[in-house]
Coordinates of C-alpha atoms in Angstrom, one line a residue:
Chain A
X1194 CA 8.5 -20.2 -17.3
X1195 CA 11.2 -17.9 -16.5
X1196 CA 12.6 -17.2 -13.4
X1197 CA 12.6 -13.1 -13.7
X1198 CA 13.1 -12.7 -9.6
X1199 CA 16.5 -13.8 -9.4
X1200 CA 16.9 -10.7 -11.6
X1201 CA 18.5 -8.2 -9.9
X1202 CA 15.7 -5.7 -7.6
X1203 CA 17.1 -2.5 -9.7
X1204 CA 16.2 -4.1 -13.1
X1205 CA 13.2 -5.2 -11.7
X1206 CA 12.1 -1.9 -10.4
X1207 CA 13.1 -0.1 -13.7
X1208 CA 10.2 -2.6 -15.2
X1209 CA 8.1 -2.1 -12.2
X1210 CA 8.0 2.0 -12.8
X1211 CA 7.9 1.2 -16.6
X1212 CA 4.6 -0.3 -16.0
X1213 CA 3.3 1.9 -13.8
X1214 CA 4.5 5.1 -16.4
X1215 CA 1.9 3.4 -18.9
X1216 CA -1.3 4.7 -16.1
X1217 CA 0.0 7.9 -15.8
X1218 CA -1.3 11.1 -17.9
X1219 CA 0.2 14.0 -15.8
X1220 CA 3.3 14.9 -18.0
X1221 CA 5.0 16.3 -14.8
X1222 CA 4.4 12.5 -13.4
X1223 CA 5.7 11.2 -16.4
X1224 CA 9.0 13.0 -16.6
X1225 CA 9.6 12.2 -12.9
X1226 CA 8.7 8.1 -13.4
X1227 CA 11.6 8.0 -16.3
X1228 CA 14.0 10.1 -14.0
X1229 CA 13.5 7.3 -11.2
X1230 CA 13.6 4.3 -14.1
X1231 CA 17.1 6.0 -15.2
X1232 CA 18.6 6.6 -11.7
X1233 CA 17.9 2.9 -10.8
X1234 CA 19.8 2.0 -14.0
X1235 CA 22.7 3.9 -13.5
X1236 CA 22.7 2.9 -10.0
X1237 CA 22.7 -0.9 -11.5
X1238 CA 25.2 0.1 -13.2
X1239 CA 27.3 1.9 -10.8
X1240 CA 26.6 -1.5 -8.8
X1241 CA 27.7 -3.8 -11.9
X1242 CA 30.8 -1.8 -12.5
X1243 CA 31.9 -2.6 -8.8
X1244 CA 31.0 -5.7 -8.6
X1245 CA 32.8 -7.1 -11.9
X1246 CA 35.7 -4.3 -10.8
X1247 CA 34.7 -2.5 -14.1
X1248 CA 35.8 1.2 -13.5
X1249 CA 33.9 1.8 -17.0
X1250 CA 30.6 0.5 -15.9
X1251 CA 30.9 2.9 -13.0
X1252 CA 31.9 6.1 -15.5
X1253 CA 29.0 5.0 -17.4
X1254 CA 26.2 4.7 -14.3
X1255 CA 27.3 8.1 -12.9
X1256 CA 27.6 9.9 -16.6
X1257 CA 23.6 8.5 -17.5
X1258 CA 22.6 8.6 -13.9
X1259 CA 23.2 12.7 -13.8
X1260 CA 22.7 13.5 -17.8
X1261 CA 19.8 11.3 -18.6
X1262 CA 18.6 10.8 -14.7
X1263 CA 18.0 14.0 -13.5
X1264 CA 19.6 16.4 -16.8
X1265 CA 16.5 15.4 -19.3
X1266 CA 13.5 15.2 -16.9
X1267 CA 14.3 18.8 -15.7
X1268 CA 14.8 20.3 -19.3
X1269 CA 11.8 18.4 -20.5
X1270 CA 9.9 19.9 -17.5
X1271 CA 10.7 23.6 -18.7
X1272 CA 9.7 22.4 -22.1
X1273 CA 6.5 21.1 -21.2
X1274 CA 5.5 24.5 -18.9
X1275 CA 6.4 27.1 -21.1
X1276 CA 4.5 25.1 -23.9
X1277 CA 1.7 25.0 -21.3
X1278 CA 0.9 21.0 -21.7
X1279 CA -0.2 19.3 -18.7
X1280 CA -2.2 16.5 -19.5
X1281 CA -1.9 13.2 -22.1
X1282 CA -4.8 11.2 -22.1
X1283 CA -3.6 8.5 -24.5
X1284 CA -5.1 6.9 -27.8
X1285 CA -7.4 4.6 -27.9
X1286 CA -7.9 3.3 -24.7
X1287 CA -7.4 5.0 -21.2
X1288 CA -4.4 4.8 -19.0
X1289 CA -5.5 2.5 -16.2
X1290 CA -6.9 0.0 -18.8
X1291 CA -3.5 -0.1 -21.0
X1292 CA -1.4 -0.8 -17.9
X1293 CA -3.6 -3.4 -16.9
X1294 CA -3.5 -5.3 -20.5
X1295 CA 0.7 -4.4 -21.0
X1296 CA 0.8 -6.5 -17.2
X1297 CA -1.6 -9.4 -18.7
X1298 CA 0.6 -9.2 -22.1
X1299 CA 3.8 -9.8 -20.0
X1300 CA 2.3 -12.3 -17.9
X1301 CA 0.9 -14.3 -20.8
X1302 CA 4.9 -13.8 -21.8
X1303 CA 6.9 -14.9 -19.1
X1304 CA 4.5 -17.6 -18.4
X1305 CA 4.8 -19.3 -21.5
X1306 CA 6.6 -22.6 -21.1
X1307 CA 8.7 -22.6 -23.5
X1308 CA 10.0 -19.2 -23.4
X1309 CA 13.0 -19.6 -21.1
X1310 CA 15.0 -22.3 -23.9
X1311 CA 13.9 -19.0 -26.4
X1312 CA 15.7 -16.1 -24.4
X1313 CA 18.2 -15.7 -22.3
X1314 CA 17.8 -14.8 -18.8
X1315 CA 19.4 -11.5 -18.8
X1316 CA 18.1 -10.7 -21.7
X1317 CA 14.2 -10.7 -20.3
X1318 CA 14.5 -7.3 -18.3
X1319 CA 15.5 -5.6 -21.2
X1320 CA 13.3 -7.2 -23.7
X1321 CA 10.5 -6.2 -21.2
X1322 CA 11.2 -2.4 -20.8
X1323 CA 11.8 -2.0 -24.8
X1324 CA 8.6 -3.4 -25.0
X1325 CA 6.9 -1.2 -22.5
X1326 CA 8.5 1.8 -23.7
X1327 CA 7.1 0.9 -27.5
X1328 CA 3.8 0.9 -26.1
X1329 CA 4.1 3.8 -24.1
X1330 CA 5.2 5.9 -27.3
X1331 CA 2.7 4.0 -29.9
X1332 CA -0.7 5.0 -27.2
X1333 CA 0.2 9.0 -26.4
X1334 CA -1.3 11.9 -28.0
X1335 CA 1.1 14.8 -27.1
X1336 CA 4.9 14.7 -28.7
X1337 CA 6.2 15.5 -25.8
X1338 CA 5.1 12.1 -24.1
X1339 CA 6.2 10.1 -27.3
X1340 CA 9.6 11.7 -26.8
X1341 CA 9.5 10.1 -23.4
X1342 CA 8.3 6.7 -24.5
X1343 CA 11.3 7.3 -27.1
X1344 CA 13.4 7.5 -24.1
X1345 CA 12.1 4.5 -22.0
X1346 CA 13.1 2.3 -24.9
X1347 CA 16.6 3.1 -24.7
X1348 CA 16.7 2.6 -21.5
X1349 CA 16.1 -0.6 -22.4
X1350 CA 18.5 -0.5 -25.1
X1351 CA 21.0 0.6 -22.0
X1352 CA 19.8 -2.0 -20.0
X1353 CA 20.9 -4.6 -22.8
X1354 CA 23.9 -3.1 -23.3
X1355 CA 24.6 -3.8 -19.4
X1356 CA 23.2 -7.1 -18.5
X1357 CA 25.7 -8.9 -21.3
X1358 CA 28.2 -10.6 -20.1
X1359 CA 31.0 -8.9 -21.8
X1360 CA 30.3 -5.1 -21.2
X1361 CA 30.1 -2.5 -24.0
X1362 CA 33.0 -0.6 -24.9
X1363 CA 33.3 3.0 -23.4
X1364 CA 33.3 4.9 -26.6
X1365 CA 29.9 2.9 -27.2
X1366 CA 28.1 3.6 -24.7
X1367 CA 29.0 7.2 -24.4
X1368 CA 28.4 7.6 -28.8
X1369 CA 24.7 5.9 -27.6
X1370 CA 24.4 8.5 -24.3
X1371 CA 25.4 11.6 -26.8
X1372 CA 22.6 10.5 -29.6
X1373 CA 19.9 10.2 -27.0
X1374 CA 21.3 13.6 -25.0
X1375 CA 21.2 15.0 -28.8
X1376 CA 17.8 13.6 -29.8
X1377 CA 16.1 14.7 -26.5
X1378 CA 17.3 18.5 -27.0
X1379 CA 16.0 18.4 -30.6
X1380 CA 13.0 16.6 -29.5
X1381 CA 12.0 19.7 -27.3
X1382 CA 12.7 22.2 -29.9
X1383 CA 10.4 20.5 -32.4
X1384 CA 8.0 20.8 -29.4
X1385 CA 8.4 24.5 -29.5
X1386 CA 7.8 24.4 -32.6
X1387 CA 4.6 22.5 -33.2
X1388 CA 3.8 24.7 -29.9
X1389 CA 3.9 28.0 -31.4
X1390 CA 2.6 26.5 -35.2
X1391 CA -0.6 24.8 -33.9
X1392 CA -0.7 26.1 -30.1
X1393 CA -1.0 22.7 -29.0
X1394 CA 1.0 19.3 -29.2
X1395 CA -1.4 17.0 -29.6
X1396 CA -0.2 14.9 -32.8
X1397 CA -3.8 13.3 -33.5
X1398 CA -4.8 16.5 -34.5
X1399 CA -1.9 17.2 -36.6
X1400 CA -3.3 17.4 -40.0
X1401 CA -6.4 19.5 -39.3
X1402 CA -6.0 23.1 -41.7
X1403 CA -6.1 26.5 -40.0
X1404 CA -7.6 29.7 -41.5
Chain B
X783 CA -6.3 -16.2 29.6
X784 CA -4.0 -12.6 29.6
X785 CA -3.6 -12.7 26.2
X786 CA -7.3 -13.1 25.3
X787 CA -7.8 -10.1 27.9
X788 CA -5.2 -8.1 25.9
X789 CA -6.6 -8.6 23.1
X790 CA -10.2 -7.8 24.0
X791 CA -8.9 -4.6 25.5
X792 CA -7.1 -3.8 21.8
X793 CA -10.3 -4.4 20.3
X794 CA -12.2 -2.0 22.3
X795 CA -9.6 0.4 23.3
X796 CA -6.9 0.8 19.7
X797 CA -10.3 1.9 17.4
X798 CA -11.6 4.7 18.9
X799 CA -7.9 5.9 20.0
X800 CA -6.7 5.5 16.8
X801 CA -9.5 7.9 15.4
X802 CA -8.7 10.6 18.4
X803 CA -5.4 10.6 17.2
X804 CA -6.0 11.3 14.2
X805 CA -8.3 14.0 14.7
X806 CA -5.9 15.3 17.3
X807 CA -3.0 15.0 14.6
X808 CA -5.1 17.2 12.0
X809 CA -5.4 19.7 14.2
X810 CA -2.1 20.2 15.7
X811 CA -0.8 20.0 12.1
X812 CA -3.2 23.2 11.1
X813 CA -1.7 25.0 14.6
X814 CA -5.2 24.5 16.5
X815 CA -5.5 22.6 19.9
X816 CA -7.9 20.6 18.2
X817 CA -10.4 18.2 20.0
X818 CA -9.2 16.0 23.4
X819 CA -7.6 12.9 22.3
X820 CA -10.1 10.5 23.7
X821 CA -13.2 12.6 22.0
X822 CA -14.6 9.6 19.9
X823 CA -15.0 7.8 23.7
X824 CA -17.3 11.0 24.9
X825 CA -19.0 10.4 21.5
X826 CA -19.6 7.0 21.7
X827 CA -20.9 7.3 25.6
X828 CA -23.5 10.2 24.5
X829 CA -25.0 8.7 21.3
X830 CA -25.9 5.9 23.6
X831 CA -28.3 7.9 25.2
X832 CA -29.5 9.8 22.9
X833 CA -32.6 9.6 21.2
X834 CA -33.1 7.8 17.9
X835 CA -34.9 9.3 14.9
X836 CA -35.7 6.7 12.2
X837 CA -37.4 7.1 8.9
X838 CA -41.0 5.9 8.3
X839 CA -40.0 4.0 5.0
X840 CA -37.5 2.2 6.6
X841 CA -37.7 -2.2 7.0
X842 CA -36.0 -4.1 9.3
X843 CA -32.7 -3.6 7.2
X844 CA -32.5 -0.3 8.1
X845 CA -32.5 -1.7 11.9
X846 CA -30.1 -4.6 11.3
X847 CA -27.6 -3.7 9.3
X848 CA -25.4 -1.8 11.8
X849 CA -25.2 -4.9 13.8
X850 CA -24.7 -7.1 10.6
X851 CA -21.8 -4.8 10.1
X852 CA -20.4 -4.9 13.7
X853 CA -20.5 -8.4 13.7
X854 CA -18.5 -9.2 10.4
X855 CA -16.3 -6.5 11.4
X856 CA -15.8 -7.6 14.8
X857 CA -15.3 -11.4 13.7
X858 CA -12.6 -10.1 11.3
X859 CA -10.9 -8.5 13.9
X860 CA -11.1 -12.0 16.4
X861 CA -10.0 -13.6 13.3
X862 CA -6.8 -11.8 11.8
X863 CA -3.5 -11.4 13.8
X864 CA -3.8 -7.7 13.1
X865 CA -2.4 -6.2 16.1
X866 CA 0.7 -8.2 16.1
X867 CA -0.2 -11.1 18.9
X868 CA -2.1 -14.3 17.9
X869 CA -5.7 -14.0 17.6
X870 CA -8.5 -16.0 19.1
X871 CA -9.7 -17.8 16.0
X872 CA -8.5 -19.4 13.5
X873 CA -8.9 -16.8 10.5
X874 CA -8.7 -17.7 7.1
X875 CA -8.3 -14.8 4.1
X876 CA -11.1 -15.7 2.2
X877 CA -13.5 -15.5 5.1
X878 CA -12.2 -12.4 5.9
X879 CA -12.8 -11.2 2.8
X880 CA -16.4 -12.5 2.2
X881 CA -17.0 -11.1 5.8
X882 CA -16.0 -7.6 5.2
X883 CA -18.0 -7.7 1.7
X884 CA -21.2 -9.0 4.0
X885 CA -20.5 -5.5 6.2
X886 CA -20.5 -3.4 3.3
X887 CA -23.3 -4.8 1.7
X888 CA -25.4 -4.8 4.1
X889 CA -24.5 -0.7 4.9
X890 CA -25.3 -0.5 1.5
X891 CA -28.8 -2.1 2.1
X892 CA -29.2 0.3 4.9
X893 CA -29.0 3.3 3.1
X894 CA -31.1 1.8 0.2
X895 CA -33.7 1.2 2.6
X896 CA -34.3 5.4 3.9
X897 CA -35.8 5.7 0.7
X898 CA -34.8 8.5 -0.4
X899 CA -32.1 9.0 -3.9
X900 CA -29.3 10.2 -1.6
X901 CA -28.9 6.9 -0.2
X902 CA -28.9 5.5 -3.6
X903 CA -26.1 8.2 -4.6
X904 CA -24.3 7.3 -1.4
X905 CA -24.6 2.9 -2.0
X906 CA -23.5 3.0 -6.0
X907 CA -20.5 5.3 -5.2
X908 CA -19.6 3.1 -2.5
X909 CA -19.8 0.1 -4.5
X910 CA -18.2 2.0 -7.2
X911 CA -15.1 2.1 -5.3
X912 CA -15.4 -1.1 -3.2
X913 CA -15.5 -2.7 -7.2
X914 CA -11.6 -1.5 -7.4
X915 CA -10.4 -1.8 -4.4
X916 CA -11.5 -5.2 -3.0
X917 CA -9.8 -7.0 -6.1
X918 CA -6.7 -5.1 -4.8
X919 CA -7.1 -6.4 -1.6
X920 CA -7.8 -9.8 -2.5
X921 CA -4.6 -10.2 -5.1
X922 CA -2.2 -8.6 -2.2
X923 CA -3.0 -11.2 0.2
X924 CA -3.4 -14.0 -2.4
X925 CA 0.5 -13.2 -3.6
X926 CA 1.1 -13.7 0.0
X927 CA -0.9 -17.3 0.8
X928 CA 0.2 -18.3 -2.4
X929 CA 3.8 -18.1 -0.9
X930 CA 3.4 -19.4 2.2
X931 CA 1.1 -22.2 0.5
X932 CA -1.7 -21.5 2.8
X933 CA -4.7 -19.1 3.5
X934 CA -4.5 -18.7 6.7
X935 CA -3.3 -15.5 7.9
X936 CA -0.8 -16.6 11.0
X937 CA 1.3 -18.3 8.3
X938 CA 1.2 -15.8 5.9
X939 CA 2.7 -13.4 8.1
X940 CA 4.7 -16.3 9.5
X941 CA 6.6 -16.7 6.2
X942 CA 10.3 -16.0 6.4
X943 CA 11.3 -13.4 3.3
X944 CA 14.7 -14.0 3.6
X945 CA 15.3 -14.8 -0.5
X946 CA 15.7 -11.8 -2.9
X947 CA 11.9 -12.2 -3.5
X948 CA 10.4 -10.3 -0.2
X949 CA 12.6 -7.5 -1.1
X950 CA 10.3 -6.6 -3.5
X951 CA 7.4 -8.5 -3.2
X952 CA 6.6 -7.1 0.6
X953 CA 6.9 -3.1 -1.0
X954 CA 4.5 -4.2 -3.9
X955 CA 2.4 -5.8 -1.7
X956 CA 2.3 -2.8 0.9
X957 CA 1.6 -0.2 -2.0
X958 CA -1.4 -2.1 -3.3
X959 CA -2.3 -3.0 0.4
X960 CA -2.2 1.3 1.4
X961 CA -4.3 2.3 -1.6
X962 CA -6.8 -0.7 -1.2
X963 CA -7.0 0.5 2.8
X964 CA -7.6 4.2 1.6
X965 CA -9.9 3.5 -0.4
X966 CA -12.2 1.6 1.7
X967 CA -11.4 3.9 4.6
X968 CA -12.5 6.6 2.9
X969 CA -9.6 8.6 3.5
X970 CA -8.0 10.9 1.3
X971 CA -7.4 11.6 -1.3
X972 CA -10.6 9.1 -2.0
X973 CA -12.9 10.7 0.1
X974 CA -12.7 13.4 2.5
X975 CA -14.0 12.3 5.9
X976 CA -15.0 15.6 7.4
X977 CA -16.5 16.8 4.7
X978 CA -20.2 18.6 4.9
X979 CA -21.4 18.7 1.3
X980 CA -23.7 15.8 0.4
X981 CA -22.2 15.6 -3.4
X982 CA -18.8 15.3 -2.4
X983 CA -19.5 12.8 0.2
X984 CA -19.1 8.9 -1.1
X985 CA -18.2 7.2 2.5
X986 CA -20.5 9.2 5.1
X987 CA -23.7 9.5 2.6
X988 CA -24.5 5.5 3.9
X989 CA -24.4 6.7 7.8
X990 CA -26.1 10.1 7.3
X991 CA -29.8 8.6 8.6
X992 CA -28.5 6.9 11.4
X993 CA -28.5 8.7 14.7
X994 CA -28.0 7.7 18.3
X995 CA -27.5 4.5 19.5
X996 CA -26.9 2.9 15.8
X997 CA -24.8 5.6 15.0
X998 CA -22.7 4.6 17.9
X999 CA -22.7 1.5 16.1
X1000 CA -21.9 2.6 13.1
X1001 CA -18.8 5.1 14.1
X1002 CA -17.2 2.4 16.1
X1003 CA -17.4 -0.5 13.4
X1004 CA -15.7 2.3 11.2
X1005 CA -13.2 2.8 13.8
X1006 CA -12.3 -1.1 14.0
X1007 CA -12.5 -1.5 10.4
X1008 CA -9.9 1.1 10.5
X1009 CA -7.5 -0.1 13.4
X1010 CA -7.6 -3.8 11.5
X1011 CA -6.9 -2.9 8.1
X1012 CA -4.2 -0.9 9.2
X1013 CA -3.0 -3.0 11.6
X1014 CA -3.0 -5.7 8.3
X1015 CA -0.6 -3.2 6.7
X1016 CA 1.6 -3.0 9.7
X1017 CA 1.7 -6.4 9.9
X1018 CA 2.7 -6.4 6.2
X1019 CA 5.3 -4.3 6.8
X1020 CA 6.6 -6.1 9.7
X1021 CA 7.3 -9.3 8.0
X1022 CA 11.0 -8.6 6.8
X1023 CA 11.8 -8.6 10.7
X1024 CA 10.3 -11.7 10.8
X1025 CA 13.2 -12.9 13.3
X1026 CA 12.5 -10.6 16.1
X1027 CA 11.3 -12.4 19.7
X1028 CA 7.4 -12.9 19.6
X1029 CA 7.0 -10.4 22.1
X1030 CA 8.2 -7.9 20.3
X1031 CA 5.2 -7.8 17.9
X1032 CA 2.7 -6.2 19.5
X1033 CA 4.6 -2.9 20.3
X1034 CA 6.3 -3.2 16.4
X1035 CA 2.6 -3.3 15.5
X1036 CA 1.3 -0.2 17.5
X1037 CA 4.3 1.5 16.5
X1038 CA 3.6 1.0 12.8
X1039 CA 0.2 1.9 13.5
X1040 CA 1.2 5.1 15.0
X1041 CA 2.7 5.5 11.7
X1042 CA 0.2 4.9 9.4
X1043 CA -1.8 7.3 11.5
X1044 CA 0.8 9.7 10.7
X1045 CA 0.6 9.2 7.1
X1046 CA -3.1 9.8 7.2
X1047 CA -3.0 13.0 9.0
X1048 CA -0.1 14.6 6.8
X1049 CA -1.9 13.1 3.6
X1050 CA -5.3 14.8 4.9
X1051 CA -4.1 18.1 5.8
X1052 CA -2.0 18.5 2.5
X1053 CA -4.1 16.3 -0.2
X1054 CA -6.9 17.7 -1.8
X1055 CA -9.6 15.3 -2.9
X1056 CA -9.6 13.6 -6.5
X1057 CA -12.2 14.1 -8.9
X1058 CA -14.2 10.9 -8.9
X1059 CA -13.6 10.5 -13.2
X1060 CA -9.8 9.9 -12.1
X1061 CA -10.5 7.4 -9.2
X1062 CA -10.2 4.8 -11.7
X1063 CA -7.1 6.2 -12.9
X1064 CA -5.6 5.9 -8.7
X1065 CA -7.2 2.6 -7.5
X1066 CA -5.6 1.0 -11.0
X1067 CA -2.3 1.1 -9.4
X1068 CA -3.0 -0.9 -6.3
X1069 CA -4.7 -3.9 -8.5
X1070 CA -1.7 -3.2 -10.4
X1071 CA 1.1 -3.9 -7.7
X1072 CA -1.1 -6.2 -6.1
X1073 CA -1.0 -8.6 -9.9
X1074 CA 2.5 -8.1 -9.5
X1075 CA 3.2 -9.1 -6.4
X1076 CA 0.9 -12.5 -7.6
X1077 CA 3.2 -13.0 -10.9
X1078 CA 6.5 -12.5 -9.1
X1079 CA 5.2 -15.7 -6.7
X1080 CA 4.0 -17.3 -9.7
X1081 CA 7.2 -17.0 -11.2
X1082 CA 9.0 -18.5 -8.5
X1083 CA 7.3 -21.6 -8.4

């Protein structure tokens, strides 16, 4: 059994809106839930970075906290109203219900006895969201949503890269912040594209012909 | 003895207040003068005396239910320290629980019991929506008896959250705790309580063939159910300031209340009503927070 409360409350929250991101299908809702994950990771990290006396940590947190934080939600809300998409009703099996079997899947995870000897305390917050945000991207319909679920996963990736004990080098973590930064911007023009090639986003229907 | 007479005068006074308030609140947030604050008493006073019009097809359900209901209701509200001072019994959750499920069911009876499909329409949406919330309920108060090792509600409330853990667990708890509480309200955006279209109606459609004095009944036990479950959520939210002087929690509570009243106006002026295909979608989050809340104390030991 692992002992995830002595976590600190800003990891914990990040997993916490993870969760909660898996029951939404309003893509405004979306974007806005990944903002909030990523300002309570940079603010862990801001907090990190003062705490060890890190001034990199704290370059780091504020850098991801304004680019990724509030930078990517708002350009992938114009993205996702000039391409008109409001809704993602998921694959498979509705929102409410995946949420609800992602929370038993954790459970039945963190509950296992043995598990604690396996992984590493500080690894377990990070190993949770990567796993949350593979779901989120593996169960949504419209690209823009898996681009999200892209994006949750590196938080987690970020989240790792900030709970070792030995901090990531600068250049690192910035190379990382760049690719994702980079990624995002191309993500939303290949939204523009499949927007104005198939007037819709929704990659289930992908491979129907036209005319 | 004082104390018992305080919190008789709670119980009678606090419900139909509350709903005056927020009727008042609505209006004064849409500019109008709105109706006078102590309205649901005037109510209360002249369905007494009115005349009673009952359906030929109803039973004896149709006659007992409202006092079925004020009676769970009212033992709920002897039971639970809901407005912030120690209560007359000894409550425990589960009887709480069972008791507010005996209420409901037996409204539901009622309105089976008129005979006519409405009431059906008006006891499966009900049930519908009790079917989500309730668990909610439940789990929010079981992550906090499971922490303070007993069901009694005086020492869950008791229970110190000084460790890292009530940081988070007493937000998770409130969120699944609101949404249950709006949900079996009937407040928005569930259900819109001042609504006159049959088909939109989920709450009212169970008290629409009652009239004068059960009506009474029936307004009031909504009105307590009301002041208790929200004075549960103020107590909730209370419990970080679990150091304060026991005399202080009465007024915290009324305060909080006054609060939550708030909430309810500003969320009823400004939210519109959700579809009822995505209720699932909104009650899923309070089960949600409220499992959480259980496997955070679970995973503390």
């Amino acid at each position: 059994m692992v002992a995830l409360f002595s976590v600190e409350p800003l990891s914990l929250m990040a997993i916490i809106v993870g969760l909660c991101t898996l029951g939404l299908t309003s893509l405004r809702n979306c974007m806005a839930a990944y903002g909030v994950q990523t300002v309570a990771l940079g603010l862990l990290a801001i907090e990190l970075g003062v705490q060890h006396g890190e001034p990199v940590a704290l370059w780091v947190g504020c850098v991801v906290l304004l680019l990724k934080g509030v930078g990517i939600p708002v350009y992938l809300g114009v993205v996702a109203r000039r391409i008109g998409c409001r809704r993602d009703e998921g694959l498979l099996i509705a929102p409410p219900l995946l949420m609800f079997a992602t929370l038993a899947a954790i459970a039945l995870l963190v509950l296992t006895p043995g598990m604690a000897a396996v992984v590493p305390l500080h690894v377990w917050p990070s190993l949770l969201l990567v796993t949350i945000g593979m779901i989120f991207m593996m169960t949504r319909r419209m690209a823009l949503t898996q681009i999200i679920g892209f994006l949750m996963l590196e938080n987690g990736i970020f989240l790792y890269g900030i709970s070792q004990p030995h901090s990531m080098p600068f250049i690192v973590e910035l190379g990382v912040l760049v690719d994702v930064l980079a990624g995002t911007m191309l993500g939303g023009l290949l939204a523009f594209r499949l927007s104005d090639t198939f007037d819709h986003i929704d990659t289930t229907v992908l491979r129907e012909l036209h005319g | 003895m004082t104390a018992l007479a305080l919190y008789l005068a709670n119980i009678v006074v606090l419900p139909l207040l509350l709903i005056g308030l927020i009727r008042k609140g609505k209006a004064r947030l849409l500019n109008r003068a709105g109706p006078p604050l102590f309205g649901p008493f005037y109510d209360l006073w002249r369905l007494l005396r009115k005349e009673e019009v009952v359906s030929e097809t109803t039973t004896l359900v149709f006659r007992a239910a409202p006092l079925v209901n004020l009676a769970a209701v009212l033992a709920v509200a002897l039971m639970v320290p809901w407005a912030g001072a120690a209560s007359p019994l000894r409550g425990d959750l589960f009887l709480a629980i069972y008791l507010l499920a005996l209420g409901r069911f037996a409204v539901g009876l009622a309105a089976l019991d008129a005979g006519s499909a409405f009431g059906g329409l008006g006891a499966s949406r009900e049930s519908t929506v009790s079917i989500q919330a309730e668990p909610a309920m439940v789990c929010a108060f079981v992550a906090l008896a499971a922490r303070a090792h007993s069901s009694s509600f005086q020492a869950m409330f008791a229970a110190s959250p000084a460790d890292g853990l009530g940081l988070v667990l007493v937000p998770l708890v409130l969120v699944a705790l609101w949404l249950a509480t709006m949900a079996e309200l009937a407040r928005m955006p569930v259900d819109d309580p001042t609504t006159h279209l049959e088909l939109t109606m989920i709450h009212e459609t169970l008290f629409l063939e009652n009239s004068g004095p059960n009506l009474a009944l029936t307004e009031f036990t909504v009105a307590l159910k009301s002041v208790v479950l929200l004075g549960l959520c103020a107590q909730v939210a209370r419990m970080p300031w679990a150091g304060l002087p026991p005399w202080t929690g009465e007024p915290l509570t009324l305060a909080l209340i006054g609060l939550a009243a708030l909430v309810v106006v500003v969320t009823e002026s400004t939210a519109v009503k959700m579809r009822w295909r995505r209720l699932p979608n909104f009650l899923s989050f309070a089960l949600v927070a409220a499992l959480l809340a259980c496997l955070l104390v679970a995973l503390k030991g």
